[in-house]
Amino acid sequence: MGQKKDLTGSEKSKIVRYLAEGCSSLKIAKLLKRDHRTIKRFIQNSQQGRKKRVEKPRRKITAHELRKVKRAAAKMPLATSLAIFQSCNITGVPKSTRCAILRDMAKVRKAERRPPLNKTHKLKRQDWAKKYLKTDFSKVLWTDEMRVSLDGPDGWARGWIGKGQRAPVRLRRQQGGGGVLVWAGIIKDELVGPFRVEDGVKLNSQSYCQFLEDTFFKQWYRKKSASFKKNMIFMQDNAPSHVSKYSTAWLARKGIKEEKLMTWPPCSPDLNPIENLWSIIKCEIYKEGKQYTSLNSVWEAVVAAARNVDGEQIKTLTESVDGRLLSVLAKKGGYIGR
């Protein structure tokens, strides 16, 4: 039995179903005719570590000073290398040497941003994972909204500048110069939308339903076959306009109710694969620190970036949900990242 590099999406789905039926990893490997190590790696959701960086010779510090630096780094998260060394009373060490020393014991990271998860949230996330463990996620339409501004995230407007060159001027505007609200969905290997919410419209229950009627239902859902509509599951998060009694009743009249409307756990953007699509689009429209001068221009950039996302990329995102379910169960409802 030869060892292969990657599992296909259908194989991953089968692994999840076999696990739900109580099969061992060894039995699953025999059923799929795959190497046992490959199956175990998928179940454990392990990641390959990066290769160790090749470093140049650097100024040495004593073992005693090194222990002091290590303790200081542990006590001062997100501190600069200078602050860490100063707290240890170690002076005269250049920045390159400080960073090289710290690289052996620490990593440069931004503070993680994640939704607050209490005990109830974690239990609901586990219940959600168990409920949908045997679901065919190729039938699920994952939806969400995204706001894009004219300026984009401030931290992305950084990059290399050649010696002797001046950095380009960047406009500074309040609230990023304004923005556009975008709605989209993904199902299997297909992108639904994106659709633009009319400027100045606040999405309450009534306007949200009217928006879905004018875009999603008229321009996409109505064209689908009866069998497709019968099997499709509609996913949306727990925004007030989504889960209100008005919106729920309106969707029910459209035939999206009960098992066709996915229950969604609170504070769980990490479980929604469309969040990764938003990241792909934003990286494209704001590359090289690009800014926009009008709402129409940033909207056109979003549409162009969305068209460049091919079906294989979308399929990779939708097929990742099986692994997310296993991860959230393994972490007992904890945050799994994206």
mmCIF file of C-alpha atoms in Angstrom:
data_model
loop_
_atom_site.group_PDB
_atom_site.id
_atom_site.type_symbol
_atom_site.label_atom_id
_atom_site.label_comp_id
_atom_site.label_asym_id
_atom_site.label_seq_id
_atom_site.Cartn_x
_atom_site.Cartn_y
_atom_site.Cartn_z
ATOM 1 C CA MET A 1 0.000 0.000 0.000
ATOM 2 C CA GLY A 2 1.804 3.146 -1.193
ATOM 3 C CA GLN A 3 1.878 6.374 0.767
ATOM 4 C CA LYS A 4 0.365 9.356 -1.056
ATOM 5 C CA LYS A 5 0.817 13.033 -0.324
ATOM 6 C CA ASP A 6 -2.679 14.450 -0.033
ATOM 7 C CA LEU A 7 -6.173 13.201 0.659
ATOM 8 C CA THR A 8 -8.919 14.165 -1.759
ATOM 9 C CA GLY A 9 -12.024 15.970 -0.579
ATOM 10 C CA SER A 10 -14.179 12.867 -0.961
ATOM 11 C CA GLU A 11 -11.691 10.817 1.073
ATOM 12 C CA LYS A 12 -11.758 13.383 3.861
ATOM 13 C CA SER A 13 -15.553 13.237 3.928
ATOM 14 C CA LYS A 14 -15.429 9.444 4.117
ATOM 15 C CA ILE A 15 -12.959 9.586 7.009
ATOM 16 C CA VAL A 16 -15.333 11.835 8.964
ATOM 17 C CA ARG A 17 -18.250 9.467 8.334
ATOM 18 C CA TYR A 18 -16.232 6.376 9.274
ATOM 19 C CA LEU A 19 -15.146 8.063 12.506
ATOM 20 C CA ALA A 20 -18.772 8.853 13.287
ATOM 21 C CA GLU A 21 -19.537 5.149 12.832
ATOM 22 C CA GLY A 22 -16.831 4.226 15.338
ATOM 23 C CA CYS A 23 -14.163 2.926 12.944
ATOM 24 C CA SER A 24 -10.524 3.047 14.016
ATOM 25 C CA SER A 25 -7.917 4.919 11.991
ATOM 26 C CA LEU A 26 -6.339 1.595 10.962
ATOM 27 C CA LYS A 27 -9.639 0.242 9.669
ATOM 28 C CA ILE A 28 -10.286 3.509 7.769
ATOM 29 C CA ALA A 29 -6.849 3.232 6.158
ATOM 30 C CA LYS A 30 -7.697 -0.274 4.939
ATOM 31 C CA LEU A 31 -11.105 0.779 3.650
ATOM 32 C CA LEU A 32 -9.672 3.719 1.705
ATOM 33 C CA LYS A 33 -6.511 1.810 0.726
ATOM 34 C CA ARG A 34 -4.375 4.635 2.052
ATOM 35 C CA ASP A 35 -1.331 4.673 4.278
ATOM 36 C CA HIS A 36 -2.208 4.573 7.984
ATOM 37 C CA ARG A 37 0.098 7.524 8.698
ATOM 38 C CA THR A 38 -1.763 9.674 6.187
ATOM 39 C CA ILE A 39 -5.077 8.957 7.909
ATOM 40 C CA LYS A 40 -3.616 9.671 11.351
ATOM 41 C CA ARG A 41 -2.129 12.960 10.174
ATOM 42 C CA PHE A 42 -5.504 14.135 8.905
ATOM 43 C CA ILE A 43 -7.285 13.132 12.123
ATOM 44 C CA GLN A 44 -4.706 14.819 14.318
ATOM 45 C CA ASN A 45 -4.771 17.870 12.037
ATOM 46 C CA SER A 46 -1.028 18.206 12.390
ATOM 47 C CA GLN A 47 0.936 20.882 10.615
ATOM 48 C CA GLN A 48 4.438 20.659 9.260
ATOM 49 C CA GLY A 49 6.856 22.919 11.035
ATOM 50 C CA ARG A 50 8.904 25.476 9.189
ATOM 51 C CA LYS A 51 12.511 24.809 8.364
ATOM 52 C CA LYS A 52 14.933 26.260 10.855
ATOM 53 C CA ARG A 53 16.383 29.518 9.701
ATOM 54 C CA VAL A 54 20.081 29.518 8.787
ATOM 55 C CA GLU A 55 21.727 32.178 10.889
ATOM 56 C CA LYS A 56 25.001 34.041 10.664
ATOM 57 C CA PRO A 57 27.516 34.128 13.520
ATOM 58 C CA ARG A 58 26.482 36.601 16.176
ATOM 59 C CA ARG A 59 27.737 38.144 19.350
ATOM 60 C CA LYS A 60 27.416 35.731 22.243
ATOM 61 C CA ILE A 61 26.041 36.415 25.680
ATOM 62 C CA THR A 62 26.650 34.346 28.793
ATOM 63 C CA ALA A 63 24.436 31.428 29.763
ATOM 64 C CA HIS A 64 23.303 33.370 32.831
ATOM 65 C CA GLU A 65 22.258 36.356 30.691
ATOM 66 C CA LEU A 66 20.522 34.048 28.268
ATOM 67 C CA ARG A 67 18.371 32.607 31.064
ATOM 68 C CA LYS A 68 17.487 36.129 32.184
ATOM 69 C CA VAL A 69 16.426 37.057 28.650
ATOM 70 C CA LYS A 70 14.281 33.934 28.364
ATOM 71 C CA ARG A 71 12.485 34.694 31.639
ATOM 72 C CA ALA A 72 11.960 38.323 30.611
ATOM 73 C CA ALA A 73 10.527 37.308 27.225
ATOM 74 C CA ALA A 74 8.026 35.033 28.978
ATOM 75 C CA LYS A 75 6.972 37.787 31.386
ATOM 76 C CA MET A 76 6.745 40.548 28.751
ATOM 77 C CA PRO A 77 4.631 39.324 25.808
ATOM 78 C CA LEU A 78 4.670 41.620 22.747
ATOM 79 C CA ALA A 79 7.598 43.652 24.158
ATOM 80 C CA THR A 80 10.370 44.905 21.869
ATOM 81 C CA SER A 81 13.799 43.282 21.875
ATOM 82 C CA LEU A 82 15.264 46.469 23.348
ATOM 83 C CA ALA A 83 12.771 46.495 26.244
ATOM 84 C CA ILE A 84 13.479 42.826 27.007
ATOM 85 C CA PHE A 85 17.253 43.287 27.095
ATOM 86 C CA GLN A 86 17.008 46.517 29.093
ATOM 87 C CA SER A 87 14.893 44.763 31.713
ATOM 88 C CA CYS A 88 17.791 42.299 32.106
ATOM 89 C CA ASN A 89 20.362 45.140 32.362
ATOM 90 C CA ILE A 90 22.100 43.858 29.209
ATOM 91 C CA THR A 91 23.423 46.769 27.161
ATOM 92 C CA GLY A 92 25.571 47.207 24.079
ATOM 93 C CA VAL A 93 23.880 44.466 22.082
ATOM 94 C CA PRO A 94 22.870 45.553 18.543
ATOM 95 C CA LYS A 95 19.338 45.019 17.350
ATOM 96 C CA SER A 96 20.287 42.306 14.849
ATOM 97 C CA THR A 97 21.973 40.287 17.592
ATOM 98 C CA ARG A 98 19.064 40.804 20.030
ATOM 99 C CA CYS A 99 16.580 39.586 17.436
ATOM 100 C CA ALA A 100 18.746 36.620 16.487
ATOM 101 C CA ILE A 101 19.028 35.569 20.142
ATOM 102 C CA LEU A 102 15.304 35.973 20.751
ATOM 103 C CA ARG A 103 14.500 34.008 17.599
ATOM 104 C CA ASP A 104 15.802 30.861 19.302
ATOM 105 C CA MET A 105 13.313 31.169 22.154
ATOM 106 C CA ALA A 106 10.437 33.295 20.850
ATOM 107 C CA LYS A 107 8.562 34.453 17.759
ATOM 108 C CA VAL A 108 7.354 37.855 16.599
ATOM 109 C CA ARG A 109 3.592 37.797 16.715
ATOM 110 C CA LYS A 110 0.677 40.177 16.813
ATOM 111 C CA ALA A 111 -1.836 39.814 19.618
ATOM 112 C CA GLU A 112 -4.444 37.316 18.487
ATOM 113 C CA ARG A 113 -7.916 38.647 17.814
ATOM 114 C CA ARG A 114 -10.657 36.181 18.471
ATOM 115 C CA PRO A 115 -14.270 36.228 19.679
ATOM 116 C CA PRO A 116 -14.770 35.706 23.409
ATOM 117 C CA LEU A 117 -15.757 32.119 24.128
ATOM 118 C CA ASN A 118 -17.289 31.220 27.470
ATOM 119 C CA LYS A 119 -18.299 27.749 28.662
ATOM 120 C CA THR A 120 -21.763 27.979 27.086
ATOM 121 C CA HIS A 121 -20.303 29.017 23.728
ATOM 122 C CA LYS A 122 -17.893 26.072 23.746
ATOM 123 C CA LEU A 123 -20.665 23.608 24.566
ATOM 124 C CA LYS A 124 -22.811 24.959 21.719
ATOM 125 C CA ARG A 125 -19.880 24.713 19.309
ATOM 126 C CA GLN A 126 -19.397 21.066 20.288
ATOM 127 C CA ASP A 127 -23.116 20.371 19.909
ATOM 128 C CA TRP A 128 -23.031 21.964 16.445
ATOM 129 C CA ALA A 129 -20.058 19.827 15.396
ATOM 130 C CA LYS A 130 -21.728 16.621 16.605
ATOM 131 C CA LYS A 131 -25.028 17.515 14.944
ATOM 132 C CA TYR A 132 -23.496 18.084 11.515
ATOM 133 C CA LEU A 133 -20.754 15.439 11.664
ATOM 134 C CA LYS A 134 -22.419 13.306 8.978
ATOM 135 C CA THR A 135 -23.576 16.233 6.824
ATOM 136 C CA ASP A 136 -22.635 16.431 3.153
ATOM 137 C CA PHE A 137 -21.150 19.942 3.181
ATOM 138 C CA SER A 138 -21.152 20.155 -0.612
ATOM 139 C CA LYS A 139 -24.893 20.878 -0.202
ATOM 140 C CA VAL A 140 -24.371 23.771 2.254
ATOM 141 C CA LEU A 141 -24.448 27.398 1.110
ATOM 142 C CA TRP A 142 -22.103 29.378 3.390
ATOM 143 C CA THR A 143 -22.995 33.093 3.485
ATOM 144 C CA ASP A 144 -21.715 36.234 5.161
ATOM 145 C CA GLU A 145 -21.282 39.992 4.774
ATOM 146 C CA MET A 146 -18.032 41.931 4.514
ATOM 147 C CA ARG A 147 -17.354 45.667 4.661
ATOM 148 C CA VAL A 148 -14.577 47.068 2.495
ATOM 149 C CA SER A 149 -13.277 50.623 2.962
ATOM 150 C CA LEU A 150 -11.519 52.938 0.529
ATOM 151 C CA ASP A 151 -8.267 52.842 2.500
ATOM 152 C CA GLY A 152 -8.107 49.260 3.682
ATOM 153 C CA PRO A 153 -6.313 48.060 6.842
ATOM 154 C CA ASP A 154 -3.531 50.431 7.942
ATOM 155 C CA GLY A 155 -1.078 47.641 8.700
ATOM 156 C CA TRP A 156 -1.110 46.426 5.087
ATOM 157 C CA ALA A 157 0.358 49.641 3.651
ATOM 158 C CA ARG A 158 3.939 48.534 4.318
ATOM 159 C CA GLY A 159 6.655 47.120 2.103
ATOM 160 C CA TRP A 160 10.194 47.431 0.850
ATOM 161 C CA ILE A 161 11.440 50.781 -0.493
ATOM 162 C CA GLY A 162 14.634 51.011 -2.530
ATOM 163 C CA LYS A 163 17.526 53.064 -1.177
ATOM 164 C CA GLY A 164 17.278 56.694 -2.190
ATOM 165 C CA GLN A 165 13.550 56.416 -2.904
ATOM 166 C CA ARG A 166 10.804 58.123 -0.921
ATOM 167 C CA ALA A 167 7.803 56.279 0.353
ATOM 168 C CA PRO A 168 4.622 57.091 -1.616
ATOM 169 C CA VAL A 169 2.122 59.444 -0.002
ATOM 170 C CA ARG A 170 -0.856 57.735 1.624
ATOM 171 C CA LEU A 171 -4.169 59.517 2.140
ATOM 172 C CA ARG A 172 -5.432 59.720 5.685
ATOM 173 C CA ARG A 173 -9.218 59.805 6.005
ATOM 174 C CA GLN A 174 -11.674 59.271 8.815
ATOM 175 C CA GLN A 175 -13.177 55.782 9.033
ATOM 176 C CA GLY A 176 -11.055 54.621 6.110
ATOM 177 C CA GLY A 177 -12.816 57.032 3.742
ATOM 178 C CA GLY A 178 -16.132 55.173 3.986
ATOM 179 C CA GLY A 179 -16.948 51.753 2.637
ATOM 180 C CA VAL A 180 -19.213 49.269 0.890
ATOM 181 C CA LEU A 181 -21.092 46.349 2.441
ATOM 182 C CA VAL A 182 -20.817 43.155 0.390
ATOM 183 C CA TRP A 183 -22.788 39.891 0.676
ATOM 184 C CA ALA A 184 -21.766 36.590 -0.902
ATOM 185 C CA GLY A 185 -22.073 32.837 -0.532
ATOM 186 C CA ILE A 186 -20.086 29.746 -1.496
ATOM 187 C CA ILE A 187 -21.355 26.230 -2.131
ATOM 188 C CA LYS A 188 -19.233 23.298 -3.280
ATOM 189 C CA ASP A 189 -17.060 24.959 -5.977
ATOM 190 C CA GLU A 190 -19.389 27.859 -6.820
ATOM 191 C CA LEU A 191 -19.364 31.504 -5.737
ATOM 192 C CA VAL A 192 -22.760 33.151 -5.272
ATOM 193 C CA GLY A 193 -22.453 36.888 -5.803
ATOM 194 C CA PRO A 194 -20.889 39.052 -4.613
ATOM 195 C CA PHE A 195 -23.836 41.408 -4.206
ATOM 196 C CA ARG A 196 -23.581 45.011 -3.041
ATOM 197 C CA VAL A 197 -25.810 46.376 -0.313
ATOM 198 C CA GLU A 198 -27.181 49.757 -1.342
ATOM 199 C CA ASP A 199 -25.199 52.642 0.153
ATOM 200 C CA GLY A 200 -26.765 54.090 3.287
ATOM 201 C CA VAL A 201 -28.991 51.063 3.935
ATOM 202 C CA LYS A 202 -28.784 49.626 7.433
ATOM 203 C CA LEU A 203 -29.497 45.912 7.408
ATOM 204 C CA ASN A 204 -32.388 45.295 9.775
ATOM 205 C CA SER A 205 -34.743 42.345 9.417
ATOM 206 C CA GLN A 206 -36.901 43.939 6.721
ATOM 207 C CA SER A 207 -34.067 45.353 4.610
ATOM 208 C CA TYR A 208 -32.084 42.114 4.908
ATOM 209 C CA CYS A 209 -34.974 40.032 3.590
ATOM 210 C CA GLN A 210 -35.640 42.520 0.798
ATOM 211 C CA PHE A 211 -31.960 42.424 -0.127
ATOM 212 C CA LEU A 212 -32.015 38.609 -0.336
ATOM 213 C CA GLU A 213 -35.148 38.767 -2.454
ATOM 214 C CA ASP A 214 -33.630 41.233 -4.957
ATOM 215 C CA THR A 215 -30.256 39.517 -5.238
ATOM 216 C CA PHE A 216 -29.863 35.963 -3.988
ATOM 217 C CA PHE A 217 -33.348 34.643 -4.764
ATOM 218 C CA LYS A 218 -34.043 36.469 -8.054
ATOM 219 C CA GLN A 219 -30.553 36.261 -9.543
ATOM 220 C CA TRP A 220 -29.362 32.823 -8.400
ATOM 221 C CA TYR A 221 -31.678 30.611 -6.335
ATOM 222 C CA ARG A 222 -34.642 30.883 -8.713
ATOM 223 C CA LYS A 223 -32.561 29.419 -11.560
ATOM 224 C CA LYS A 224 -31.732 26.217 -9.668
ATOM 225 C CA SER A 225 -33.525 22.913 -10.116
ATOM 226 C CA ALA A 226 -36.149 21.588 -7.718
ATOM 227 C CA SER A 227 -33.835 18.777 -6.578
ATOM 228 C CA PHE A 228 -31.067 21.275 -5.808
ATOM 229 C CA LYS A 229 -33.432 23.452 -3.757
ATOM 230 C CA LYS A 230 -34.683 20.383 -1.903
ATOM 231 C CA ASN A 231 -31.190 19.375 -0.752
ATOM 232 C CA MET A 232 -29.551 22.777 -0.212
ATOM 233 C CA ILE A 233 -28.851 23.889 3.373
ATOM 234 C CA PHE A 234 -28.670 27.640 4.000
ATOM 235 C CA MET A 235 -26.077 28.872 6.494
ATOM 236 C CA GLN A 236 -25.998 32.357 8.015
ATOM 237 C CA ASP A 237 -24.480 33.687 11.221
ATOM 238 C CA ASN A 238 -26.350 34.978 14.261
ATOM 239 C CA ALA A 239 -26.543 38.663 13.319
ATOM 240 C CA PRO A 240 -29.783 40.153 14.716
ATOM 241 C CA SER A 241 -31.167 40.798 11.220
ATOM 242 C CA HIS A 242 -30.560 37.144 10.314
ATOM 243 C CA VAL A 243 -32.133 35.362 13.280
ATOM 244 C CA SER A 244 -35.055 37.651 14.107
ATOM 245 C CA LYS A 245 -38.575 36.231 14.090
ATOM 246 C CA TYR A 246 -39.370 38.287 11.001
ATOM 247 C CA SER A 247 -36.382 36.949 9.000
ATOM 248 C CA THR A 248 -36.908 33.365 10.159
ATOM 249 C CA ALA A 249 -40.581 33.431 9.158
ATOM 250 C CA TRP A 250 -39.743 35.066 5.818
ATOM 251 C CA LEU A 251 -37.134 32.426 4.978
ATOM 252 C CA ALA A 252 -39.595 29.697 5.996
ATOM 253 C CA ARG A 253 -42.070 31.038 3.428
ATOM 254 C CA LYS A 254 -39.280 30.679 0.869
ATOM 255 C CA GLY A 255 -38.888 27.018 1.829
ATOM 256 C CA ILE A 256 -35.740 27.521 3.916
ATOM 257 C CA LYS A 257 -36.704 26.181 7.313
ATOM 258 C CA GLU A 258 -36.045 23.428 9.851
ATOM 259 C CA GLU A 259 -33.200 21.187 8.606
ATOM 260 C CA LYS A 260 -32.682 23.393 5.526
ATOM 261 C CA LEU A 261 -31.638 26.315 7.755
ATOM 262 C CA MET A 262 -28.399 25.491 9.543
ATOM 263 C CA THR A 263 -28.212 26.147 13.268
ATOM 264 C CA TRP A 264 -25.146 28.284 13.925
ATOM 265 C CA PRO A 265 -23.167 28.399 17.199
ATOM 266 C CA PRO A 266 -22.391 31.818 18.740
ATOM 267 C CA CYS A 267 -19.035 33.582 18.257
ATOM 268 C CA SER A 268 -17.864 31.171 15.555
ATOM 269 C CA PRO A 269 -16.445 32.981 12.489
ATOM 270 C CA ASP A 270 -13.566 30.464 12.529
ATOM 271 C CA LEU A 271 -16.010 27.705 11.501
ATOM 272 C CA ASN A 272 -17.318 29.568 8.431
ATOM 273 C CA PRO A 273 -15.142 28.918 5.329
ATOM 274 C CA ILE A 274 -16.336 32.069 3.577
ATOM 275 C CA GLU A 275 -14.249 34.099 6.044
ATOM 276 C CA ASN A 276 -11.201 32.752 4.193
ATOM 277 C CA LEU A 277 -12.696 33.962 0.915
ATOM 278 C CA TRP A 278 -12.941 37.470 2.354
ATOM 279 C CA SER A 279 -9.234 37.280 3.233
ATOM 280 C CA ILE A 280 -8.356 36.270 -0.334
ATOM 281 C CA ILE A 281 -10.353 39.159 -1.783
ATOM 282 C CA LYS A 282 -8.959 41.742 0.636
ATOM 283 C CA CYS A 283 -5.373 40.650 -0.018
ATOM 284 C CA GLU A 284 -6.004 41.192 -3.718
ATOM 285 C CA ILE A 285 -7.769 44.559 -3.601
ATOM 286 C CA TYR A 286 -5.407 46.104 -1.021
ATOM 287 C CA LYS A 287 -2.095 44.690 -2.300
ATOM 288 C CA GLU A 288 0.817 47.147 -2.269
ATOM 289 C CA GLY A 289 -1.173 49.430 0.039
ATOM 290 C CA LYS A 290 -3.676 50.395 -2.664
ATOM 291 C CA GLN A 291 -6.307 53.014 -1.827
ATOM 292 C CA TYR A 292 -9.467 53.997 -3.683
ATOM 293 C CA THR A 293 -11.063 57.336 -4.453
ATOM 294 C CA SER A 294 -14.724 56.281 -4.708
ATOM 295 C CA LEU A 295 -17.105 53.615 -3.450
ATOM 296 C CA ASN A 296 -17.757 52.472 -7.014
ATOM 297 C CA SER A 297 -14.049 51.892 -7.651
ATOM 298 C CA VAL A 298 -13.583 49.740 -4.547
ATOM 299 C CA TRP A 299 -16.738 47.785 -5.451
ATOM 300 C CA GLU A 300 -15.400 47.156 -8.974
ATOM 301 C CA ALA A 301 -12.152 45.907 -7.406
ATOM 302 C CA VAL A 302 -14.114 43.473 -5.203
ATOM 303 C CA VAL A 303 -16.012 42.111 -8.227
ATOM 304 C CA ALA A 304 -12.781 41.704 -10.226
ATOM 305 C CA ALA A 305 -11.025 39.953 -7.333
ATOM 306 C CA ALA A 306 -14.008 37.633 -6.808
ATOM 307 C CA ARG A 307 -13.968 36.641 -10.484
ATOM 308 C CA ASN A 308 -10.317 35.642 -10.142
ATOM 309 C CA VAL A 309 -11.145 33.124 -7.397
ATOM 310 C CA ASP A 310 -11.477 29.833 -9.258
ATOM 311 C CA GLY A 311 -13.673 26.871 -8.440
ATOM 312 C CA GLU A 312 -10.802 24.817 -7.019
ATOM 313 C CA GLN A 313 -10.045 27.480 -4.403
ATOM 314 C CA ILE A 314 -13.690 27.607 -3.379
ATOM 315 C CA LYS A 315 -13.882 23.812 -3.285
ATOM 316 C CA THR A 316 -10.841 23.722 -1.010
ATOM 317 C CA LEU A 317 -12.606 26.092 1.395
ATOM 318 C CA THR A 318 -15.906 24.208 1.480
ATOM 319 C CA GLU A 319 -14.148 20.850 1.872
ATOM 320 C CA SER A 320 -12.214 22.195 4.864
ATOM 321 C CA VAL A 321 -15.322 22.089 7.054
ATOM 322 C CA ASP A 322 -14.891 18.381 7.872
ATOM 323 C CA GLY A 323 -11.487 19.148 9.357
ATOM 324 C CA ARG A 324 -12.895 22.129 11.259
ATOM 325 C CA LEU A 325 -15.498 19.887 12.883
ATOM 326 C CA LEU A 326 -12.827 17.457 14.035
ATOM 327 C CA SER A 327 -10.688 20.324 15.341
ATOM 328 C CA VAL A 328 -13.480 21.935 17.344
ATOM 329 C CA LEU A 329 -14.321 18.572 18.913
ATOM 330 C CA ALA A 330 -10.651 17.902 19.676
ATOM 331 C CA LYS A 331 -10.365 21.336 21.344
ATOM 332 C CA LYS A 332 -13.632 20.807 23.250
ATOM 333 C CA GLY A 333 -15.312 23.753 21.606
ATOM 334 C CA GLY A 334 -12.266 26.019 21.710
ATOM 335 C CA TYR A 335 -11.162 28.459 19.028
ATOM 336 C CA ILE A 336 -9.504 26.686 16.056
ATOM 337 C CA GLY A 337 -8.232 29.581 13.931
ATOM 338 C CA ARG A 338 -9.043 29.987 10.262
#
